[in-house]
Amino acid sequence: MRELQGRVAVVTGGASGIGLAMGERFAAEGMTVVLADVEEAALEAAVVGLAQRVPGARVSGHRCDVSSAASVRVLADSVLADGGEVHVLCLNAGVGSGATGRMWEYEENDWAWALGVNVWGVIHGINAFLPRMVGQAEGHVITTSSGNGGIAPLSSTPVYALTKAAVVTLTECLFAHLQDAGSAVRASVLFPGPKMLRTGLWTSGRNRPAVLAKERPPATPTPATVEDWEAQMRAAGMEPDYTPVEFVAAMVIEALGDGRFWILPASEDGDRRIQARARSMLDRTDPDYLRPFLPTDP
Ligand SMILES: NC(=O)c1ccc[n+]([C@@H]2O[C@H](COP(=O)([O-])OP(=O)(O)OC[C@H]3O[C@@H](n4cnc5c(N)ncnc54)[C@H](O)[C@@H]3O)[C@@H](O)[C@H]2O)c1
């Protein structure tokens, strides 16, 4: 999709971080932007802030919990009412899991929460929007994965990695289904990076619903702020280093322009991990390319 002016974009997880940066860039390109997010106060502030930063922006906020099929259906119904179209759909909302310790020590609620938002959120988006988008003359669905899981898992965050691997598989198959159906709508998968992003992901717990709360105190307490995470990284001998969210948004605009499926930034480390995993599979060797990250998942 080369022409964005006058088109409509919906971004889940749009109140913060990467989602907000994409929304802002879309608005600057002349698109009508709907930011959808579960965090109401942050959403209101995001809409006001975006409108101030992008003069003339057409932006609105819609409270939506992507882990709920009904909530995403309401979002789709409101945007697609009266023959409305969505041209760029970013299924981007995501959380860590808060899981700590070894995999067999995780709580069922850790799995349920992250799977609900990161995987079911994408499925609900596909179910609610695609039946009506599929016949449009143009359109693009972008899901947000991560190098962690999307390329190969960082072994200390398996819940998050699992969800991001699932997002890649879902999007690959969506791409094929759209092609098979002869639809003009395309699908792409985004790997934000190449480095980490200093976003709200590090404090994902702020949006954890009470029904999926932890039932016992975690073995390793999850840091409460991004600064606490950074202290933990430094203690593990790792200097925090980030990619700006604006870089990711620019990558998305470029990929929309050339219709690229893999929105995967150039990265020697990333390429090494892709090759090491493929090599291990082709050689039938143990997955010794796995490496830990931090002891807990945000
Ligand atoms: N930050 C990174 O380093 C990084 C790296 C790779 C991939 N990602 C992915 O990028 C995406 C955006 O994350 P971010 O880094 O901008 O973090 P963020 O916390 O700043 O943004 C995520 C947004 O999702 C929203 N959200 C959480 N639960 C929701 C729900 N149930 N329904 C609707 N919205 C919900 C949050 O309120 C927040 O606004 C996520 O899918 C994340 O996994 C992030």
Short mmCIF file of C-alpha atoms and ligand atoms in Angstrom, two decimals:
data_model
loop_
_atom_site.label_atom_id
_atom_site.label_comp_id
_atom_site.label_asym_id
_atom_site.label_seq_id
_atom_site.Cartn_x
_atom_site.Cartn_y
_atom_site.Cartn_z
CA MET A 1 0.00 0.00 0.00
CA ARG A 2 1.78 3.09 -1.19
CA GLU A 3 -0.98 5.63 -0.65
CA LEU A 4 -1.76 6.12 3.03
CA GLN A 5 -3.35 9.57 2.84
CA GLY A 6 -7.06 9.35 3.68
CA ARG A 7 -6.90 5.67 4.66
CA VAL A 8 -7.89 4.22 8.06
CA ALA A 9 -5.53 2.53 10.55
CA VAL A 10 -6.47 0.62 13.68
CA VAL A 11 -3.69 -0.12 16.18
CA THR A 12 -4.19 -2.37 19.19
CA GLY A 13 -1.92 -1.62 22.11
CA GLY A 14 -1.96 1.90 20.70
CA ALA A 15 -1.76 3.83 23.97
CA SER A 16 1.96 3.31 24.48
CA GLY A 17 5.34 2.38 23.02
CA ILE A 18 5.47 0.86 19.55
CA GLY A 19 1.70 1.05 18.96
CA LEU A 20 1.58 4.74 19.74
CA ALA A 21 4.64 5.42 17.57
CA MET A 22 2.97 3.59 14.65
CA GLY A 23 -0.27 5.51 15.23
CA GLU A 24 1.59 8.80 15.29
CA ARG A 25 3.41 8.03 12.07
CA PHE A 26 0.17 6.94 10.38
CA ALA A 27 -1.50 10.20 11.45
CA ALA A 28 1.46 12.18 10.10
CA GLU A 29 0.96 10.37 6.76
CA GLY A 30 -2.64 11.67 6.68
CA MET A 31 -4.40 8.51 7.86
CA THR A 32 -7.40 8.41 10.19
CA VAL A 33 -6.11 6.56 13.26
CA VAL A 34 -7.97 4.52 15.86
CA LEU A 35 -5.86 3.67 18.90
CA ALA A 36 -7.31 0.71 20.79
CA ASP A 37 -6.05 -0.18 24.25
CA VAL A 38 -7.11 -1.66 27.56
CA GLU A 39 -5.42 1.04 29.65
CA GLU A 40 -8.01 3.81 29.64
CA ALA A 41 -6.10 6.73 31.20
CA ALA A 42 -3.02 6.05 29.06
CA LEU A 43 -5.27 5.86 26.00
CA GLU A 44 -6.86 9.23 26.68
CA ALA A 45 -3.44 10.81 27.23
CA ALA A 46 -2.12 9.15 24.04
CA VAL A 47 -4.94 10.59 21.91
CA VAL A 48 -4.47 14.09 23.35
CA GLY A 49 -0.67 13.92 23.02
CA LEU A 50 -0.77 12.64 19.45
CA ALA A 51 -3.24 15.33 18.40
CA GLN A 52 -0.91 17.98 19.86
CA ARG A 53 2.20 16.59 18.18
CA VAL A 54 0.61 16.04 14.75
CA PRO A 55 -1.34 19.15 13.72
CA GLY A 56 -4.59 18.22 11.98
CA ALA A 57 -4.38 14.58 13.09
CA ARG A 58 -7.57 12.55 12.83
CA VAL A 59 -7.20 10.29 15.87
CA SER A 60 -9.56 8.64 18.31
CA GLY A 61 -9.23 6.18 21.18
CA HIS A 62 -11.27 3.06 21.74
CA ARG A 63 -11.05 1.07 24.95
CA CYS A 64 -10.63 -2.57 24.02
CA ASP A 65 -9.35 -5.70 25.75
CA VAL A 66 -7.88 -7.83 22.96
CA SER A 67 -8.07 -10.99 25.07
CA SER A 68 -11.87 -10.72 24.84
CA ALA A 69 -13.50 -11.73 21.55
CA ALA A 70 -16.54 -9.60 22.38
CA SER A 71 -14.44 -6.52 23.09
CA VAL A 72 -12.55 -6.82 19.78
CA ARG A 73 -15.83 -7.41 17.93
CA VAL A 74 -17.21 -4.16 19.37
CA LEU A 75 -14.05 -2.37 18.18
CA ALA A 76 -14.41 -3.83 14.66
CA ASP A 77 -18.13 -3.06 14.54
CA SER A 78 -17.57 0.55 15.51
CA VAL A 79 -14.85 1.12 12.91
CA LEU A 80 -16.48 -0.86 10.11
CA ALA A 81 -20.01 0.47 10.67
CA ASP A 82 -21.86 1.92 7.67
CA GLY A 83 -19.56 0.42 5.06
CA GLY A 84 -16.42 1.78 6.73
CA GLU A 85 -13.08 0.22 5.84
CA VAL A 86 -9.87 -0.48 7.75
CA HIS A 87 -6.83 -0.31 5.51
CA VAL A 88 -4.04 -0.93 8.01
CA LEU A 89 -4.74 -3.19 10.97
CA CYS A 90 -1.91 -3.51 13.51
CA LEU A 91 -2.49 -6.38 15.93
CA ASN A 92 0.18 -5.15 18.28
CA ALA A 93 -1.04 -5.33 21.91
CA GLY A 94 1.30 -7.47 23.97
CA VAL A 95 2.49 -8.21 27.49
CA GLY A 96 5.20 -10.15 29.28
CA SER A 97 3.93 -12.95 31.49
CA GLY A 98 5.44 -12.22 34.89
CA ALA A 99 6.60 -15.85 35.02
CA THR A 100 9.63 -16.45 37.23
CA GLY A 101 11.79 -19.44 38.07
CA ARG A 102 11.81 -22.65 36.03
CA MET A 103 9.07 -23.54 33.58
CA TRP A 104 7.54 -26.12 35.89
CA GLU A 105 7.26 -23.46 38.60
CA TYR A 106 5.21 -21.04 36.51
CA GLU A 107 1.62 -20.41 37.40
CA GLU A 108 -1.17 -21.31 35.06
CA ASN A 109 -2.26 -17.67 35.24
CA ASP A 110 1.11 -16.55 33.79
CA TRP A 111 0.47 -18.68 30.71
CA ALA A 112 -3.20 -17.74 30.52
CA TRP A 113 -2.58 -14.00 30.69
CA ALA A 114 0.19 -13.83 28.07
CA LEU A 115 -1.53 -16.30 25.73
CA GLY A 116 -4.79 -14.38 26.12
CA VAL A 117 -3.31 -11.04 25.08
CA ASN A 118 -0.48 -12.00 22.72
CA VAL A 119 -2.03 -14.95 20.89
CA TRP A 120 -5.79 -14.77 21.38
CA GLY A 121 -5.56 -11.01 20.86
CA VAL A 122 -4.29 -11.65 17.33
CA ILE A 123 -6.83 -14.42 16.69
CA HIS A 124 -9.67 -12.20 17.88
CA GLY A 125 -8.43 -9.42 15.62
CA ILE A 126 -8.37 -11.75 12.61
CA ASN A 127 -11.85 -13.09 13.42
CA ALA A 128 -13.41 -9.68 13.95
CA PHE A 129 -11.84 -7.72 11.09
CA LEU A 130 -10.83 -10.09 8.30
CA PRO A 131 -14.25 -11.30 7.16
CA ARG A 132 -15.05 -7.70 6.28
CA MET A 133 -11.58 -6.59 5.17
CA VAL A 134 -10.93 -9.53 2.87
CA GLY A 135 -12.97 -8.18 -0.05
CA GLN A 136 -11.53 -4.65 0.10
CA ALA A 137 -9.56 -3.32 -2.83
CA GLU A 138 -6.60 -2.77 -0.52
CA GLY A 139 -5.57 -3.49 3.04
CA HIS A 140 -2.72 -4.70 5.20
CA VAL A 141 -2.63 -6.62 8.49
CA ILE A 142 0.53 -6.29 10.56
CA THR A 143 1.06 -8.45 13.62
CA THR A 144 3.75 -7.75 16.20
CA SER A 145 6.03 -10.65 17.05
CA SER A 146 9.52 -10.39 18.58
CA GLY A 147 12.99 -11.76 17.94
CA ASN A 148 12.42 -13.52 21.26
CA GLY A 149 10.35 -16.46 20.07
CA GLY A 150 9.79 -15.20 16.54
CA ILE A 151 13.40 -16.03 15.65
CA ALA A 152 14.41 -18.31 18.53
CA PRO A 153 13.41 -18.28 22.19
CA LEU A 154 15.46 -16.67 24.90
CA SER A 155 15.27 -19.64 27.20
CA SER A 156 14.48 -17.75 30.42
CA THR A 157 11.25 -16.23 29.01
CA PRO A 158 9.46 -19.22 27.46
CA VAL A 159 5.92 -17.96 27.94
CA TYR A 160 6.53 -14.74 26.05
CA ALA A 161 8.67 -16.55 23.46
CA LEU A 162 5.95 -19.13 22.86
CA THR A 163 3.38 -16.40 22.21
CA LYS A 164 5.65 -14.59 19.76
CA ALA A 165 6.46 -17.82 17.89
CA ALA A 166 2.70 -18.37 17.61
CA VAL A 167 2.26 -14.89 16.15
CA VAL A 168 4.74 -15.71 13.36
CA THR A 169 2.95 -18.96 12.52
CA LEU A 170 -0.46 -17.28 12.57
CA THR A 171 0.75 -14.53 10.26
CA GLU A 172 2.51 -16.86 7.81
CA CYS A 173 -0.71 -18.84 7.46
CA LEU A 174 -2.84 -15.70 7.24
CA PHE A 175 -0.61 -14.52 4.39
CA ALA A 176 -1.19 -17.82 2.57
CA HIS A 177 -4.93 -17.79 3.17
CA LEU A 178 -5.28 -14.24 1.85
CA GLN A 179 -3.29 -15.17 -1.25
CA ASP A 180 -5.30 -18.37 -1.78
CA ALA A 181 -8.53 -16.40 -1.42
CA GLY A 182 -7.34 -13.96 -4.09
CA SER A 183 -7.63 -11.08 -1.63
CA ALA A 184 -5.86 -7.80 -2.21
CA VAL A 185 -5.22 -7.62 1.54
CA ARG A 186 -1.69 -8.51 2.61
CA ALA A 187 -0.21 -9.68 5.91
CA SER A 188 3.16 -8.91 7.47
CA VAL A 189 4.87 -9.75 10.71
CA LEU A 190 6.82 -7.11 12.62
CA PHE A 191 9.92 -7.79 14.69
CA PRO A 192 10.50 -4.57 16.64
CA GLY A 193 14.19 -3.88 17.03
CA PRO A 194 16.94 -4.72 16.21
CA LYS A 195 17.61 -3.87 19.88
CA MET A 196 15.14 -3.82 22.78
CA LEU A 197 12.71 -0.93 23.09
CA ARG A 198 12.33 1.19 26.19
CA THR A 199 8.54 0.94 26.30
CA GLY A 200 5.83 -0.05 28.75
CA LEU A 201 6.52 -3.73 28.04
CA TRP A 202 8.87 -3.75 31.01
CA THR A 203 5.98 -2.87 33.30
CA SER A 204 3.38 -5.11 31.64
CA GLY A 205 2.03 -6.14 35.06
CA ARG A 206 0.14 -2.83 35.25
CA ASN A 207 -2.46 -4.34 32.91
CA ARG A 208 -2.67 -7.80 34.45
CA PRO A 209 -6.32 -8.46 35.29
CA ALA A 210 -7.21 -9.40 38.87
CA VAL A 211 -8.82 -12.68 37.72
CA LEU A 212 -5.41 -13.79 36.42
CA ALA A 213 -3.38 -12.49 39.38
CA LYS A 214 -0.51 -14.53 40.75
CA GLU A 215 -1.61 -16.92 43.46
CA ARG A 216 1.72 -17.12 45.31
CA PRO A 217 4.64 -14.75 45.83
CA PRO A 218 7.12 -15.09 42.94
CA ALA A 219 10.45 -16.84 43.63
CA THR A 220 12.25 -13.88 42.01
CA PRO A 221 10.28 -10.63 42.33
CA THR A 222 9.68 -8.97 38.95
CA PRO A 223 11.28 -5.49 38.80
CA ALA A 224 8.65 -2.78 39.16
CA THR A 225 10.12 -0.13 36.85
CA VAL A 226 12.19 0.01 33.70
CA GLU A 227 15.02 1.46 35.82
CA ASP A 228 14.88 -1.62 38.07
CA TRP A 229 15.08 -3.81 34.95
CA GLU A 230 18.08 -1.87 33.76
CA ALA A 231 19.78 -2.37 37.14
CA GLN A 232 19.11 -6.10 36.82
CA MET A 233 20.57 -6.14 33.30
CA ARG A 234 23.70 -4.33 34.50
CA ALA A 235 24.04 -6.78 37.37
CA ALA A 236 23.94 -9.56 34.77
CA GLY A 237 26.77 -7.82 32.85
CA MET A 238 24.54 -6.40 30.11
CA GLU A 239 24.43 -2.69 29.28
CA PRO A 240 20.84 -1.77 28.27
CA ASP A 241 20.78 -0.57 24.67
CA TYR A 242 17.63 0.43 22.83
CA THR A 243 16.16 1.03 19.40
CA PRO A 244 13.90 4.13 19.31
CA VAL A 245 10.20 3.39 18.68
CA GLU A 246 10.25 5.90 15.81
CA PHE A 247 12.70 3.63 13.97
CA VAL A 248 10.21 0.76 14.19
CA ALA A 249 7.37 2.98 12.95
CA ALA A 250 9.51 4.08 9.98
CA MET A 251 10.28 0.43 9.19
CA VAL A 252 6.52 -0.28 9.14
CA ILE A 253 5.81 2.60 6.73
CA GLU A 254 8.55 1.33 4.42
CA ALA A 255 7.22 -2.25 4.54
CA LEU A 256 3.68 -1.04 3.79
CA GLY A 257 5.10 0.72 0.74
CA ASP A 258 6.80 -2.33 -0.68
CA GLY A 259 4.37 -4.94 0.71
CA ARG A 260 7.12 -6.84 2.53
CA PHE A 261 6.05 -9.81 4.68
CA TRP A 262 9.04 -9.98 7.07
CA ILE A 263 9.41 -6.61 8.81
CA LEU A 264 12.65 -7.80 10.28
CA PRO A 265 15.41 -5.23 10.85
CA ALA A 266 18.94 -5.99 9.73
CA SER A 267 20.84 -7.47 12.65
CA GLU A 268 23.96 -9.61 12.69
CA ASP A 269 22.91 -11.12 16.00
CA GLY A 270 19.42 -11.89 14.70
CA ASP A 271 20.77 -13.47 11.51
CA ARG A 272 23.22 -15.56 13.54
CA ARG A 273 20.33 -16.86 15.66
CA ILE A 274 18.20 -17.70 12.60
CA GLN A 275 21.11 -19.59 11.08
CA ALA A 276 22.05 -21.38 14.32
CA ARG A 277 18.51 -22.63 14.79
CA ALA A 278 18.11 -23.72 11.18
CA ARG A 279 21.54 -25.41 11.36
CA SER A 280 20.59 -27.29 14.51
CA MET A 281 17.39 -28.55 12.88
CA LEU A 282 19.09 -29.51 9.64
CA ASP A 283 21.90 -31.28 11.54
CA ARG A 284 19.49 -32.83 14.09
CA THR A 285 21.65 -31.50 16.94
CA ASP A 286 20.63 -30.29 20.40
CA PRO A 287 19.29 -26.70 20.53
CA ASP A 288 22.50 -25.25 21.98
CA TYR A 289 21.74 -21.90 20.30
CA LEU A 290 19.32 -21.20 23.15
CA ARG A 291 20.47 -18.61 25.61
CA PRO A 292 18.96 -17.12 28.72
CA PHE A 293 18.04 -13.48 29.02
CA LEU A 294 16.96 -12.21 32.40
CA PRO A 295 15.67 -14.43 35.20
CA THR A 296 12.08 -13.18 34.86
CA ASP A 297 9.60 -12.10 32.22
CA PRO A 298 8.25 -8.50 32.49
N1 LIG B 1 9.63 -3.48 23.98
C1 LIG B 1 10.33 -4.38 23.31
O1 LIG B 1 11.56 -4.48 23.48
C2 LIG B 1 9.63 -5.28 22.32
C3 LIG B 1 10.42 -6.10 21.52
C4 LIG B 1 9.81 -6.95 20.63
C5 LIG B 1 8.43 -6.99 20.53
N2 LIG B 1 7.66 -6.18 21.34
C6 LIG B 1 6.20 -6.26 21.18
O2 LIG B 1 5.72 -5.00 20.77
C7 LIG B 1 4.34 -4.88 21.11
C8 LIG B 1 4.09 -3.53 21.76
O3 LIG B 1 4.73 -3.51 23.02
P1 LIG B 1 5.53 -2.26 23.58
O4 LIG B 1 6.93 -2.68 23.71
O5 LIG B 1 5.19 -1.05 22.82
O6 LIG B 1 4.94 -2.20 25.07
P2 LIG B 1 3.89 -1.18 25.72
O7 LIG B 1 3.51 -1.74 27.04
O8 LIG B 1 4.45 0.19 25.69
O9 LIG B 1 2.66 -1.28 24.73
C9 LIG B 1 1.77 -2.38 24.75
C10 LIG B 1 0.35 -1.85 24.83
O10 LIG B 1 -0.55 -2.96 24.88
C11 LIG B 1 -1.59 -2.62 25.78
N3 LIG B 1 -2.28 -3.82 26.27
C12 LIG B 1 -1.87 -4.70 27.22
N4 LIG B 1 -2.82 -5.62 27.43
C13 LIG B 1 -3.84 -5.34 26.58
C14 LIG B 1 -5.10 -5.92 26.33
N5 LIG B 1 -5.52 -7.00 27.02
N6 LIG B 1 -5.90 -5.36 25.39
C15 LIG B 1 -5.50 -4.25 24.72
N7 LIG B 1 -4.33 -3.65 24.92
C16 LIG B 1 -3.50 -4.19 25.83
C17 LIG B 1 -0.89 -1.85 26.89
O11 LIG B 1 -1.79 -1.07 27.65
C18 LIG B 1 0.10 -1.02 26.09
O12 LIG B 1 -0.43 0.24 25.75
C19 LIG B 1 4.02 -6.06 22.01
O13 LIG B 1 3.35 -7.05 21.26
C20 LIG B 1 5.39 -6.54 22.44
O14 LIG B 1 5.38 -7.91 22.77
C21 LIG B 1 8.24 -5.33 22.21
#
